[in-house]
Amino acid sequence: MITYKIAAIPADGIGPEVIAAGLQALEVLAARDGSFQMNVTTFNWGSDYYRRTGQMMPPDGTAQLKDFDAIFFCAVGAPDVPDHITLWGLRLPICQGFDQYANVRPTRILPGIQTPLKDVGPGDLDWVIVRENSEGEYSGHGGRAHKGLPEEVGTEVAIFTRVGVTRIMRYAFRQAQSRPRKFLTVVTKSNAQRFGMVMWDEIAAEVALEFLDVSWDKMLVDAMTVRMVKDPKSLDTIVATNLHADILSDLAGALAGSLGVAPTANIDPERRFPSMFEPIHGSAFDITGKGIANPVATFWTAAQMLEHLGEDAAAKRLMRAVEAVCASGVMTPDVGGTANTQQVTDAVCEAIRTTNI
């Protein structure tokens, strides 16, 4: 039996609630499968840790994580802690420290979940958004001068490197190549951002020559939002910069019915470091402690983690269980149901245990 070492970081808000749900489902899945188990270590880092220590995680936090097979992470953010402190204090140091340069966000409409899009249902919206996750607009370069004075200036420098753009473009083309439609859309803003974004377009064309079986097109990011709403069937695999894909993937989650069903994976494709898996819905302090957080995104994120670990059959079993439960109407209020977090979790676990899926 294979034992996987998993670092769980529930972090803030609803994080502990949904990570607990995800771990419960993984435990049942491992028992049903019988060929693997999860050895989970929980790290209680986040805003509570910050209030006690002045840091979101210890200075050697990444060193503590580096020998794990994967990181199961939820979300950072608290009303009384500035967002840039929570993000740059925990999530981004892990992503950048472990060079998790591919952020992968699948989106599709699950059975039983209503989309706000007219005449669109399961099968009509089935995307994978690949987000460059290490540089671009979130490089962390820039500064402020003359603070508090009328002439105060703040700069935020977006950094695009040939290495960074080429490797994410190759990753995206490989993702497209692995899917039935073999179709990629490259998103930039090269009409207005005439240096880094033009380089994105040029490198996309260069990398496309390595993948002659993949068709591709390109869109400006503003036009892309319209296309996602008006013509979702025309899209399949999408690649965009750190900022653009961050925004587009939240839109994608909303179009699929709720951010509560949207997963993500922060991948080091070269497997030098552990990759990190997190639902994208954020800490959701408005519903923290109410027991109604949607665990579906965490289950889907767990399935991505299983795929990364090579447990494809278990990942498929988990997603089939989630789909069966959603189709049966056992869902949380954010997607029109009346069940609470634990009821959805119990239903998914029961589906894993007892049905031939």
Short mmCIF file of C-alpha atoms in Angstrom, two decimals:
data_model
loop_
_atom_site.label_atom_id
_atom_site.label_comp_id
_atom_site.label_asym_id
_atom_site.label_seq_id
_atom_site.Cartn_x
_atom_site.Cartn_y
_atom_site.Cartn_z
CA MET A 1 0.00 0.00 0.00
CA ILE A 2 1.24 3.45 -0.93
CA THR A 3 1.21 6.13 1.78
CA TYR A 4 1.04 9.73 0.64
CA LYS A 5 2.26 12.48 2.95
CA ILE A 6 -0.25 15.35 2.76
CA ALA A 7 0.20 18.76 4.38
CA ALA A 8 -3.21 20.25 5.21
CA ILE A 9 -3.42 24.03 5.67
CA PRO A 10 -7.07 24.89 6.47
CA ALA A 11 -6.16 28.57 7.01
CA ASP A 12 -9.00 31.08 7.37
CA GLY A 13 -12.77 31.42 7.41
CA ILE A 14 -14.60 28.35 6.08
CA GLY A 15 -11.24 26.70 5.40
CA PRO A 16 -11.31 24.34 8.41
CA GLU A 17 -14.89 23.32 7.56
CA VAL A 18 -14.30 22.38 3.93
CA ILE A 19 -10.83 20.92 4.40
CA ALA A 20 -12.31 18.62 7.07
CA ALA A 21 -14.97 17.59 4.55
CA GLY A 22 -12.35 16.91 1.91
CA LEU A 23 -10.22 14.84 4.26
CA GLN A 24 -13.27 12.84 5.34
CA ALA A 25 -14.04 11.97 1.72
CA LEU A 26 -10.39 11.08 1.03
CA GLU A 27 -10.32 8.76 4.02
CA VAL A 28 -13.43 6.91 2.83
CA LEU A 29 -12.07 6.78 -0.71
CA ALA A 30 -8.75 5.33 0.45
CA ALA A 31 -10.58 2.68 2.50
CA ARG A 32 -12.74 1.75 -0.51
CA ASP A 33 -9.77 1.63 -2.90
CA GLY A 34 -7.44 -0.24 -0.55
CA SER A 35 -4.24 0.53 -2.48
CA PHE A 36 -3.26 3.85 -0.87
CA GLN A 37 -3.66 5.84 2.32
CA MET A 38 -3.17 9.45 3.35
CA ASN A 39 -0.84 10.46 6.17
CA VAL A 40 -2.09 13.99 6.91
CA THR A 41 -0.24 16.63 8.92
CA THR A 42 -2.20 19.80 9.68
CA PHE A 43 -0.48 23.19 9.82
CA ASN A 44 -2.60 25.79 11.60
CA TRP A 45 -1.16 28.77 9.77
CA GLY A 46 -3.19 31.77 8.66
CA SER A 47 -4.75 34.87 10.16
CA ASP A 48 -5.09 33.44 13.68
CA TYR A 49 -1.40 32.56 13.58
CA TYR A 50 -0.69 36.11 12.34
CA ARG A 51 -2.56 37.66 15.25
CA ARG A 52 -0.43 35.65 17.68
CA THR A 53 2.95 35.96 15.97
CA GLY A 54 2.85 38.79 13.43
CA GLN A 55 3.46 36.27 10.63
CA MET A 56 1.11 34.17 8.50
CA MET A 57 3.45 31.18 8.78
CA PRO A 58 6.87 30.53 10.37
CA PRO A 59 9.99 31.77 8.57
CA ASP A 60 10.89 28.16 7.75
CA GLY A 61 7.36 27.34 6.59
CA THR A 62 8.30 26.22 3.10
CA ALA A 63 11.14 24.14 4.50
CA GLN A 64 8.60 22.34 6.70
CA LEU A 65 6.45 21.59 3.65
CA LYS A 66 9.03 20.59 1.06
CA ASP A 67 9.10 16.84 1.82
CA PHE A 68 5.35 16.34 1.51
CA ASP A 69 3.81 14.74 -1.56
CA ALA A 70 1.12 17.42 -1.83
CA ILE A 71 -0.38 20.39 0.01
CA PHE A 72 -4.14 20.57 0.65
CA PHE A 73 -4.85 24.26 1.17
CA CYS A 74 -8.01 26.28 1.58
CA ALA A 75 -7.97 30.07 1.62
CA VAL A 76 -6.50 33.09 3.34
CA GLY A 77 -8.22 36.32 4.25
CA ALA A 78 -9.78 37.91 7.31
CA PRO A 79 -11.74 41.14 7.81
CA ASP A 80 -9.21 42.54 10.29
CA VAL A 81 -6.00 41.64 8.40
CA PRO A 82 -5.07 43.49 5.18
CA ASP A 83 -5.44 41.24 2.14
CA HIS A 84 -1.93 41.85 0.88
CA ILE A 85 -0.56 40.59 4.20
CA THR A 86 -2.58 37.38 4.14
CA LEU A 87 -1.84 36.62 0.49
CA TRP A 88 1.85 37.51 0.47
CA GLY A 89 2.34 35.99 3.89
CA LEU A 90 1.14 32.49 3.09
CA ARG A 91 -0.21 31.46 -0.29
CA LEU A 92 2.16 33.28 -2.61
CA PRO A 93 5.37 32.33 -0.75
CA ILE A 94 4.35 28.69 -1.17
CA CYS A 95 3.44 29.06 -4.84
CA GLN A 96 6.56 31.01 -5.70
CA GLY A 97 8.89 29.18 -3.31
CA PHE A 98 7.94 25.85 -4.87
CA ASP A 99 7.77 27.24 -8.42
CA GLN A 100 4.18 26.10 -8.84
CA TYR A 101 4.01 27.96 -12.11
CA ALA A 102 0.92 26.25 -13.57
CA ASN A 103 -2.39 27.09 -11.94
CA VAL A 104 -5.01 24.74 -13.40
CA ARG A 105 -8.70 25.50 -12.96
CA PRO A 106 -11.20 23.11 -14.57
CA THR A 107 -14.75 24.37 -14.99
CA ARG A 108 -17.88 22.50 -16.00
CA ILE A 109 -21.52 22.47 -15.03
CA LEU A 110 -22.16 19.60 -12.64
CA PRO A 111 -25.46 17.68 -12.82
CA GLY A 112 -28.20 19.31 -10.77
CA ILE A 113 -26.50 22.70 -10.55
CA GLN A 114 -28.10 25.60 -12.36
CA THR A 115 -26.01 28.01 -14.39
CA PRO A 116 -27.00 31.67 -14.82
CA LEU A 117 -26.48 31.18 -18.55
CA LYS A 118 -29.59 30.73 -20.66
CA ASP A 119 -29.98 27.46 -22.59
CA VAL A 120 -26.67 26.09 -21.30
CA GLY A 121 -26.38 22.87 -19.35
CA PRO A 122 -23.95 20.06 -18.46
CA GLY A 123 -21.69 19.38 -21.40
CA ASP A 124 -22.11 22.83 -22.92
CA LEU A 125 -19.52 24.44 -20.65
CA ASP A 126 -16.41 22.31 -20.13
CA TRP A 127 -13.21 24.32 -19.81
CA VAL A 128 -9.73 24.12 -18.34
CA ILE A 129 -8.17 27.51 -17.56
CA VAL A 130 -4.38 27.48 -17.28
CA ARG A 131 -3.05 30.46 -15.34
CA GLU A 132 0.58 31.52 -15.30
CA ASN A 133 1.25 31.40 -11.58
CA SER A 134 4.78 32.66 -10.93
CA GLU A 135 5.29 36.06 -12.55
CA GLY A 136 3.31 38.56 -14.61
CA GLU A 137 1.20 41.06 -12.74
CA TYR A 138 1.73 39.28 -9.40
CA SER A 139 5.52 39.37 -9.48
CA GLY A 140 5.63 41.50 -6.33
CA HIS A 141 7.92 44.12 -7.85
CA GLY A 142 7.32 47.82 -7.48
CA GLY A 143 7.05 50.20 -4.59
CA ARG A 144 5.73 53.42 -3.13
CA ALA A 145 7.50 56.72 -2.70
CA HIS A 146 6.60 60.00 -0.98
CA LYS A 147 3.94 58.21 1.13
CA GLY A 148 1.19 60.51 2.35
CA LEU A 149 2.28 63.46 0.24
CA PRO A 150 0.37 64.83 -2.76
CA GLU A 151 3.10 63.55 -5.08
CA GLU A 152 2.91 59.98 -3.67
CA VAL A 153 3.50 57.37 -6.35
CA GLY A 154 2.90 53.63 -6.38
CA THR A 155 4.29 51.31 -9.02
CA GLU A 156 3.31 47.70 -9.74
CA VAL A 157 5.66 46.11 -12.23
CA ALA A 158 4.41 43.21 -14.33
CA ILE A 159 7.30 40.94 -15.28
CA PHE A 160 7.12 38.54 -18.22
CA THR A 161 10.12 36.37 -19.04
CA ARG A 162 10.65 34.26 -22.12
CA VAL A 163 11.27 31.25 -19.88
CA GLY A 164 8.09 31.86 -17.89
CA VAL A 165 5.83 32.47 -20.87
CA THR A 166 7.26 29.60 -22.91
CA ARG A 167 6.86 27.01 -20.17
CA ILE A 168 3.25 27.95 -19.34
CA MET A 169 2.40 28.03 -23.04
CA ARG A 170 3.84 24.53 -23.51
CA TYR A 171 1.92 23.34 -20.46
CA ALA A 172 -1.32 24.80 -21.86
CA PHE A 173 -0.79 23.27 -25.29
CA ARG A 174 -0.15 19.88 -23.65
CA GLN A 175 -3.37 20.28 -21.64
CA ALA A 176 -5.26 21.05 -24.85
CA GLN A 177 -3.58 18.12 -26.58
CA SER A 178 -4.81 15.76 -23.86
CA ARG A 179 -8.46 16.78 -24.26
CA PRO A 180 -10.81 15.53 -26.98
CA ARG A 181 -11.22 18.84 -28.81
CA LYS A 182 -7.48 19.67 -28.86
CA PHE A 183 -8.26 23.37 -28.92
CA LEU A 184 -6.58 26.24 -27.04
CA THR A 185 -7.48 29.91 -26.67
CA VAL A 186 -4.64 32.29 -25.75
CA VAL A 187 -5.80 35.39 -23.85
CA THR A 188 -3.81 38.64 -23.68
CA LYS A 189 -4.32 42.40 -23.87
CA SER A 190 -1.75 43.06 -26.56
CA ASN A 191 -3.59 45.96 -28.16
CA ALA A 192 -2.93 48.13 -25.09
CA GLN A 193 -0.05 46.38 -23.29
CA ARG A 194 2.38 46.46 -26.16
CA PHE A 195 5.46 44.83 -24.66
CA GLY A 196 4.83 41.88 -22.37
CA MET A 197 1.51 40.99 -23.98
CA VAL A 198 2.90 41.20 -27.50
CA MET A 199 5.65 38.85 -26.35
CA TRP A 200 2.93 36.47 -25.10
CA ASP A 201 1.35 36.47 -28.57
CA GLU A 202 4.68 35.88 -30.29
CA ILE A 203 5.69 33.02 -27.99
CA ALA A 204 2.25 31.42 -28.36
CA ALA A 205 2.77 31.33 -32.13
CA GLU A 206 6.25 29.83 -31.68
CA VAL A 207 5.11 27.12 -29.27
CA ALA A 208 2.11 26.29 -31.47
CA LEU A 209 4.55 24.95 -34.08
CA GLU A 210 5.46 22.19 -31.60
CA PHE A 211 1.81 21.08 -31.35
CA LEU A 212 0.51 20.81 -34.88
CA ASP A 213 -2.39 18.61 -33.78
CA VAL A 214 -3.73 21.42 -31.54
CA SER A 215 -5.87 24.18 -33.02
CA TRP A 216 -5.69 27.55 -31.33
CA ASP A 217 -6.96 31.09 -31.44
CA LYS A 218 -6.38 34.22 -29.38
CA MET A 219 -8.58 36.77 -27.66
CA LEU A 220 -8.22 40.10 -25.91
CA VAL A 221 -9.19 39.64 -22.29
CA ASP A 222 -12.14 42.04 -22.38
CA ALA A 223 -13.59 40.34 -25.46
CA MET A 224 -12.97 37.01 -23.75
CA THR A 225 -15.41 37.84 -20.95
CA VAL A 226 -18.10 38.38 -23.57
CA ARG A 227 -17.26 35.12 -25.35
CA MET A 228 -17.38 33.14 -22.10
CA VAL A 229 -20.92 34.39 -21.46
CA LYS A 230 -22.28 34.49 -25.01
CA ASP A 231 -20.61 31.46 -26.60
CA PRO A 232 -19.30 29.07 -23.93
CA LYS A 233 -19.42 26.09 -26.29
CA SER A 234 -16.73 27.72 -28.44
CA LEU A 235 -14.11 27.37 -25.68
CA ASP A 236 -12.17 24.44 -24.31
CA THR A 237 -8.65 25.04 -22.93
CA ILE A 238 -7.66 28.61 -22.07
CA VAL A 239 -4.30 30.11 -21.11
CA ALA A 240 -3.78 33.59 -19.68
CA THR A 241 -1.54 35.66 -17.45
CA ASN A 242 -1.57 35.60 -13.67
CA LEU A 243 -4.03 38.51 -13.35
CA HIS A 244 -6.19 37.83 -16.38
CA ALA A 245 -6.70 34.14 -15.59
CA ASP A 246 -7.36 34.94 -11.94
CA ILE A 247 -10.30 37.10 -12.99
CA LEU A 248 -11.52 34.86 -15.81
CA SER A 249 -11.51 31.76 -13.63
CA ASP A 250 -13.73 33.43 -11.03
CA LEU A 251 -16.11 34.38 -13.82
CA ALA A 252 -15.96 30.77 -15.01
CA GLY A 253 -16.87 29.51 -11.54
CA ALA A 254 -19.84 31.85 -11.37
CA LEU A 255 -21.02 30.75 -14.82
CA ALA A 256 -20.82 27.13 -13.66
CA GLY A 257 -23.21 27.96 -10.83
CA SER A 258 -21.09 29.01 -7.84
CA LEU A 259 -17.54 29.62 -6.72
CA GLY A 260 -18.38 26.93 -4.20
CA VAL A 261 -17.90 24.30 -6.90
CA ALA A 262 -14.68 25.67 -8.40
CA PRO A 263 -11.35 23.87 -7.78
CA THR A 264 -7.75 24.71 -8.57
CA ALA A 265 -4.33 23.13 -8.58
CA ASN A 266 -1.00 24.95 -8.24
CA ILE A 267 1.36 22.62 -10.08
CA ASP A 268 5.11 22.25 -10.30
CA PRO A 269 5.06 20.25 -13.55
CA GLU A 270 8.67 19.16 -13.08
CA ARG A 271 7.77 17.66 -9.65
CA ARG A 272 10.79 19.16 -7.89
CA PHE A 273 8.53 20.38 -5.08
CA PRO A 274 5.09 19.52 -3.69
CA SER A 275 2.16 20.94 -5.63
CA MET A 276 -0.68 22.67 -3.81
CA PHE A 277 -4.41 22.10 -4.25
CA GLU A 278 -7.06 24.60 -3.15
CA PRO A 279 -10.69 25.50 -3.78
CA ILE A 280 -10.91 29.01 -5.21
CA HIS A 281 -13.89 30.35 -3.27
CA GLY A 282 -11.90 32.22 -0.62
CA SER A 283 -12.36 32.35 3.13
CA ALA A 284 -16.04 33.46 2.97
CA PHE A 285 -16.24 34.98 6.44
CA ASP A 286 -19.89 35.88 5.83
CA ILE A 287 -20.85 32.20 6.22
CA THR A 288 -18.05 30.99 8.49
CA GLY A 289 -19.36 28.79 11.29
CA LYS A 290 -22.85 28.47 9.81
CA GLY A 291 -22.21 24.96 8.50
CA ILE A 292 -23.42 25.75 4.99
CA ALA A 293 -20.13 26.11 3.10
CA ASN A 294 -20.18 24.18 -0.16
CA PRO A 295 -17.63 21.34 0.02
CA VAL A 296 -17.89 20.43 -3.67
CA ALA A 297 -14.96 22.63 -4.72
CA THR A 298 -12.84 20.93 -2.07
CA PHE A 299 -13.87 17.46 -3.27
CA TRP A 300 -13.03 18.43 -6.84
CA THR A 301 -9.72 19.88 -5.65
CA ALA A 302 -9.03 16.59 -3.84
CA ALA A 303 -9.68 14.77 -7.12
CA GLN A 304 -7.07 17.00 -8.81
CA MET A 305 -4.64 16.09 -6.04
CA LEU A 306 -5.32 12.38 -6.55
CA GLU A 307 -4.72 12.75 -10.29
CA HIS A 308 -1.42 14.47 -9.61
CA LEU A 309 -0.42 11.63 -7.27
CA GLY A 310 -1.21 9.09 -9.99
CA GLU A 311 -4.43 7.80 -8.40
CA ASP A 312 -6.58 8.38 -11.48
CA ALA A 313 -9.16 5.70 -10.70
CA ALA A 314 -9.76 7.11 -7.21
CA ALA A 315 -10.05 10.63 -8.63
CA LYS A 316 -12.69 9.49 -11.11
CA ARG A 317 -14.58 7.63 -8.37
CA LEU A 318 -14.64 10.74 -6.20
CA MET A 319 -15.94 12.95 -9.00
CA ARG A 320 -18.61 10.42 -9.99
CA ALA A 321 -19.76 10.37 -6.37
CA VAL A 322 -19.92 14.18 -6.29
CA GLU A 323 -21.88 14.26 -9.54
CA ALA A 324 -24.33 11.62 -8.28
CA VAL A 325 -24.95 13.53 -5.07
CA CYS A 326 -25.45 16.85 -6.88
CA ALA A 327 -27.81 15.19 -9.37
CA SER A 328 -29.85 13.82 -6.46
CA GLY A 329 -30.41 17.35 -5.16
CA VAL A 330 -28.30 17.13 -2.02
CA MET A 331 -26.64 20.54 -2.28
CA THR A 332 -25.84 23.60 -0.17
CA PRO A 333 -27.82 26.87 -0.40
CA ASP A 334 -25.35 28.65 -2.70
CA VAL A 335 -26.43 26.32 -5.52
CA GLY A 336 -30.11 26.22 -4.62
CA GLY A 337 -30.12 23.34 -2.15
CA THR A 338 -31.10 23.05 1.49
CA ALA A 339 -28.39 20.68 2.78
CA ASN A 340 -25.57 21.73 5.06
CA THR A 341 -21.87 21.02 4.62
CA GLN A 342 -21.90 17.82 6.65
CA GLN A 343 -24.98 16.42 4.91
CA VAL A 344 -23.37 16.88 1.50
CA THR A 345 -20.15 15.34 2.80
CA ASP A 346 -21.96 12.36 4.29
CA ALA A 347 -23.86 11.83 1.04
CA VAL A 348 -20.65 11.87 -1.00
CA CYS A 349 -18.96 9.47 1.42
CA GLU A 350 -21.96 7.13 1.28
CA ALA A 351 -21.89 7.21 -2.51
CA ILE A 352 -18.21 6.29 -2.46
CA ARG A 353 -18.83 3.41 -0.03
CA THR A 354 -21.96 1.83 -1.42
CA THR A 355 -22.45 2.53 -5.10
CA ASN A 356 -20.73 0.94 -8.05
CA ILE A 357 -19.21 4.12 -9.41
#
